[in-house]
Coordinates of C-alpha atoms and ligand atoms in Angstrom, one line a residue:
M76 CA 49.3 97.7 63.9
R77 CA 47.8 94.6 65.7
E78 CA 47.5 91.4 63.8
F79 CA 44.0 89.8 63.8
L80 CA 43.3 86.2 62.9
I81 CA 40.0 84.9 61.6
A82 CA 39.1 81.2 62.3
P83 CA 36.0 79.9 60.6
S84 CA 34.3 77.2 62.7
L85 CA 33.5 74.0 60.8
L86 CA 30.5 73.5 63.1
S87 CA 28.5 75.6 60.6
A88 CA 30.0 74.0 57.5
D89 CA 28.2 71.4 55.4
F90 CA 29.3 68.2 57.1
A91 CA 28.6 66.2 53.9
R92 CA 31.2 68.3 52.0
L93 CA 33.8 69.1 54.7
A94 CA 36.8 68.8 52.4
D95 CA 35.3 71.3 49.9
E96 CA 34.3 73.6 52.7
I97 CA 37.8 73.7 54.1
R98 CA 39.2 74.4 50.6
D99 CA 36.7 77.1 50.2
V100 CA 37.5 79.0 53.4
T101 CA 41.2 78.5 52.8
A102 CA 40.9 80.2 49.4
A103 CA 38.6 82.8 51.0
G104 CA 41.5 84.0 53.2
A105 CA 40.9 82.3 56.6
D106 CA 43.9 82.2 59.0
W107 CA 43.0 79.2 61.1
I108 CA 40.4 76.4 60.8
H109 CA 38.4 76.0 64.1
F110 CA 37.3 72.4 64.8
D111 CA 34.7 72.0 67.5
V112 CA 34.7 68.7 69.4
M113 CA 31.5 68.1 71.4
D114 CA 30.8 64.9 73.4
N115 CA 27.1 65.1 74.5
H116 CA 28.5 65.0 78.1
Y117 CA 30.4 68.2 78.8
V118 CA 28.1 70.0 76.2
P119 CA 24.7 68.9 75.0
N120 CA 25.8 68.2 71.4
L121 CA 27.9 65.7 69.5
T122 CA 30.3 66.4 66.6
A123 CA 33.4 64.6 65.4
G124 CA 36.6 63.1 66.8
P125 CA 40.2 62.6 65.8
L126 CA 39.3 60.3 62.9
V127 CA 37.4 63.0 61.1
C128 CA 40.0 65.6 62.0
S129 CA 42.7 63.4 60.5
A130 CA 40.6 62.7 57.3
I131 CA 40.1 66.4 56.6
R132 CA 43.5 67.7 57.7
P133 CA 45.2 67.3 54.2
Y134 CA 42.8 69.7 52.6
T135 CA 44.5 72.8 54.0
T136 CA 47.9 74.0 55.2
L137 CA 46.3 76.4 57.6
P138 CA 46.7 75.7 61.4
F139 CA 44.0 73.5 62.9
D140 CA 42.5 75.0 66.0
V141 CA 40.9 72.2 68.0
H142 CA 38.4 73.2 70.6
L143 CA 37.7 70.3 73.0
M144 CA 34.3 70.5 74.7
T145 CA 34.8 67.0 76.1
M146 CA 35.1 65.5 79.6
P147 CA 37.5 64.0 80.2
V148 CA 40.2 65.7 78.1
D149 CA 43.5 64.0 78.5
S150 CA 42.6 60.7 76.7
L151 CA 41.9 62.7 73.5
V152 CA 45.0 64.9 73.4
G153 CA 47.4 62.5 71.8
A154 CA 45.0 61.4 69.1
F155 CA 44.2 65.0 68.1
A156 CA 47.9 65.9 68.1
E157 CA 48.5 63.0 65.7
A158 CA 45.5 64.0 63.7
G159 CA 47.2 67.3 62.9
A160 CA 45.9 69.7 65.6
N161 CA 48.2 72.7 66.0
V162 CA 46.3 74.4 68.8
I163 CA 44.3 72.3 71.4
S164 CA 42.0 74.1 73.8
F165 CA 40.0 72.6 76.6
H166 CA 37.7 73.8 79.4
P167 CA 39.1 73.8 83.0
E168 CA 35.9 72.4 84.4
A169 CA 36.4 69.3 82.2
S170 CA 39.9 68.4 83.5
L171 CA 40.8 67.3 87.0
H172 CA 44.4 68.5 86.7
V173 CA 44.5 71.6 84.5
H174 CA 48.2 72.1 84.8
R175 CA 48.9 68.5 83.8
T176 CA 46.6 68.7 80.8
I177 CA 48.4 71.9 79.5
E178 CA 51.8 70.1 79.9
L179 CA 50.3 67.1 78.1
I180 CA 49.2 69.2 75.1
R181 CA 52.6 70.9 74.9
S182 CA 54.5 67.6 75.2
H183 CA 52.7 66.5 72.0
G184 CA 54.1 69.6 70.2
A185 CA 50.7 71.4 70.0
R186 CA 50.0 74.9 71.4
A187 CA 47.8 74.9 74.5
G188 CA 44.6 76.9 75.0
L189 CA 42.3 77.2 78.0
A190 CA 38.7 77.9 77.2
L191 CA 36.6 80.0 79.6
N192 CA 32.8 79.8 79.6
P193 CA 30.9 83.0 80.0
A194 CA 30.5 82.4 83.8
T195 CA 34.1 81.1 84.3
P196 CA 36.1 83.7 86.1
L197 CA 39.6 84.8 84.9
A198 CA 40.9 83.5 88.2
V199 CA 41.2 80.0 86.6
L200 CA 44.2 81.5 84.7
D201 CA 46.1 82.1 88.0
H202 CA 49.3 80.0 88.1
V203 CA 48.9 78.6 84.5
L204 CA 48.8 81.7 82.3
D205 CA 52.6 81.6 81.7
L206 CA 52.2 78.1 80.2
L207 CA 49.4 78.9 77.8
D208 CA 49.6 79.9 74.2
V209 CA 45.9 80.8 73.8
V210 CA 43.1 81.9 76.1
L211 CA 39.8 81.1 74.4
V212 CA 37.0 83.3 75.7
M213 CA 33.6 81.9 75.1
S214 CA 31.1 84.6 74.2
V215 CA 28.2 82.1 74.1
N216 CA 27.6 79.0 76.2
P217 CA 29.3 76.2 74.4
G218 CA 27.4 73.5 72.5
F219 CA 25.8 75.2 69.5
G220 CA 26.5 77.6 66.6
G221 CA 24.4 80.6 65.7
Q222 CA 23.9 81.9 69.2
A223 CA 23.9 85.6 70.1
F224 CA 27.1 87.2 71.5
I225 CA 26.9 87.7 75.2
A226 CA 27.7 91.4 75.8
Q227 CA 29.3 91.0 79.2
T228 CA 32.2 89.2 77.4
L229 CA 33.5 92.7 76.4
D230 CA 34.4 93.6 80.0
K231 CA 36.0 90.2 80.5
L232 CA 38.1 90.8 77.4
R233 CA 39.3 94.2 78.6
L234 CA 40.5 92.8 81.9
L235 CA 42.1 89.8 80.2
R236 CA 43.9 92.0 77.7
K237 CA 45.7 93.8 80.5
R238 CA 46.7 90.5 82.1
V239 CA 47.9 89.0 78.9
D240 CA 49.9 92.1 77.9
A241 CA 51.6 92.1 81.3
T242 CA 52.3 88.4 81.1
M243 CA 53.8 88.6 77.6
Q244 CA 56.0 91.5 78.7
R245 CA 57.3 89.4 81.5
T246 CA 57.7 86.1 79.7
G247 CA 58.5 87.3 76.2
R248 CA 56.3 84.5 74.9
P249 CA 53.3 85.1 72.5
L250 CA 49.9 84.6 74.1
L251 CA 46.8 85.0 72.0
I252 CA 43.2 86.0 73.1
E253 CA 40.7 84.1 71.0
V254 CA 36.9 84.8 71.2
D255 CA 34.3 82.2 70.2
G256 CA 30.6 82.6 69.7
G257 CA 28.3 85.1 68.0
V258 CA 31.1 86.9 66.2
K259 CA 30.1 88.7 63.0
A260 CA 31.0 91.8 60.9
S261 CA 28.7 94.0 62.9
N262 CA 30.3 93.4 66.3
I263 CA 33.9 92.3 65.4
A264 CA 35.4 95.8 65.7
R265 CA 34.0 96.2 69.3
I266 CA 35.3 92.8 70.2
A267 CA 38.8 93.6 68.8
E268 CA 38.8 97.0 70.6
A269 CA 38.1 95.0 73.9
G270 CA 41.2 93.0 73.3
A271 CA 40.7 89.9 71.1
D272 CA 43.3 88.7 68.6
V273 CA 41.7 85.6 67.1
F274 CA 38.0 85.6 66.0
V275 CA 36.1 82.3 65.6
A276 CA 33.2 82.7 63.2
G277 CA 30.9 79.8 62.4
S278 CA 27.6 81.0 61.1
A279 CA 28.9 84.4 60.0
V280 CA 31.3 82.6 57.5
F281 CA 29.7 79.3 56.6
G282 CA 26.2 80.7 56.7
T283 CA 26.8 82.8 53.6
S284 CA 27.5 81.5 50.1
D285 CA 30.4 84.0 49.5
R286 CA 32.9 83.2 52.2
A287 CA 35.5 85.5 50.8
Q288 CA 33.1 88.4 51.0
A289 CA 32.3 87.5 54.6
I290 CA 35.9 87.4 55.6
R291 CA 36.8 90.5 53.7
C292 CA 34.0 92.3 55.4
M293 CA 35.3 91.3 58.8
R294 CA 38.8 92.4 57.9
G295 CA 37.5 95.7 56.7
E296 CA 36.0 96.3 60.2
L297 CA 39.2 95.1 61.9
A298 CA 41.3 97.5 59.8
T299 CA 39.5 100.5 61.4
V300 CA 40.4 99.1 64.9
G301 CA 44.1 98.9 64.0
E302 CA 44.0 102.6 63.1
H303 CA 42.3 103.5 66.3
A304 CA 44.7 101.4 68.3
D305 CA 47.7 103.1 66.6
L306 CA 46.2 106.6 67.2
A307 CA 45.7 105.7 70.9
A308 CA 49.2 104.5 71.2
M309 CA 50.6 107.8 69.8
K310 CA 48.7 109.9 72.4
Ligands
DX5_534 C1 30.1 76.8 70.2 C2 31.4 76.6 69.4 C3 31.7 77.7 68.4 C4 30.6 77.8 67.3 C5 30.5 79.3 67.0 O1 30.1 76.0 71.3 O2 32.5 76.5 70.2 O3 33.0 77.5 67.8 O4 30.9 77.2 66.1 O5 29.5 79.5 66.1 P1 29.0 80.9 65.8 O6 30.1 81.7 65.2 O7 27.9 80.7 64.8 O8 28.4 81.5 67.1
ZN535 ZN1 34.6 76.6 69.3

């Protein structure tokens, strides 16, 4: 059975009570904490930097999944690694030297992710996929929470799933497909069937008062996908 991870995005949390919010989703059964970094330059919104990341990091032992929507990228990598980031993802359009940025992230002991916007082709993965730990597929245009899932992402995920499976078989290294934007209980099964492993969910988790129920509901949907996948594999 495939393993699926749920990563609540703090973007939709109550910023006045971030520590409590992190404790709440940790107790509710989250797998990763997704931390969105927006710079009002690469994306039209502004969130928080390494100081905030470092301040809230002690409130959970879960991996911190830092999604950089900043340009440039490299100057922030060391600070986020020191602030406790376990995964650092960035957008290829925001880095002049994508290969160098990936190496930089890994040199700091973090896992490296490349984030693909809805219109960014999978071809940007050519020549670097072997070095990555995560491919973050954006299913909305980055910048805001609460947007609708872009349906074309499903075709992209199916194509990417094939590439990632072939790559993992060749390299023997784990490589995760993460999807970010508009994920909720009503569409999570279809997204998983298309190939995603990690599900970022902002408004779908933090927008409800019972986060445990929200995560349980998503896991319930994902459990049916696992059964289907097992059945398909037996045929
Ligand atoms: C959007 C961010 C997402 C956002 C997702 O640019 O990268 O992580 O928080 O929010 P929802 O799940 O509400 O679409
Ligand atoms: Zn994100």
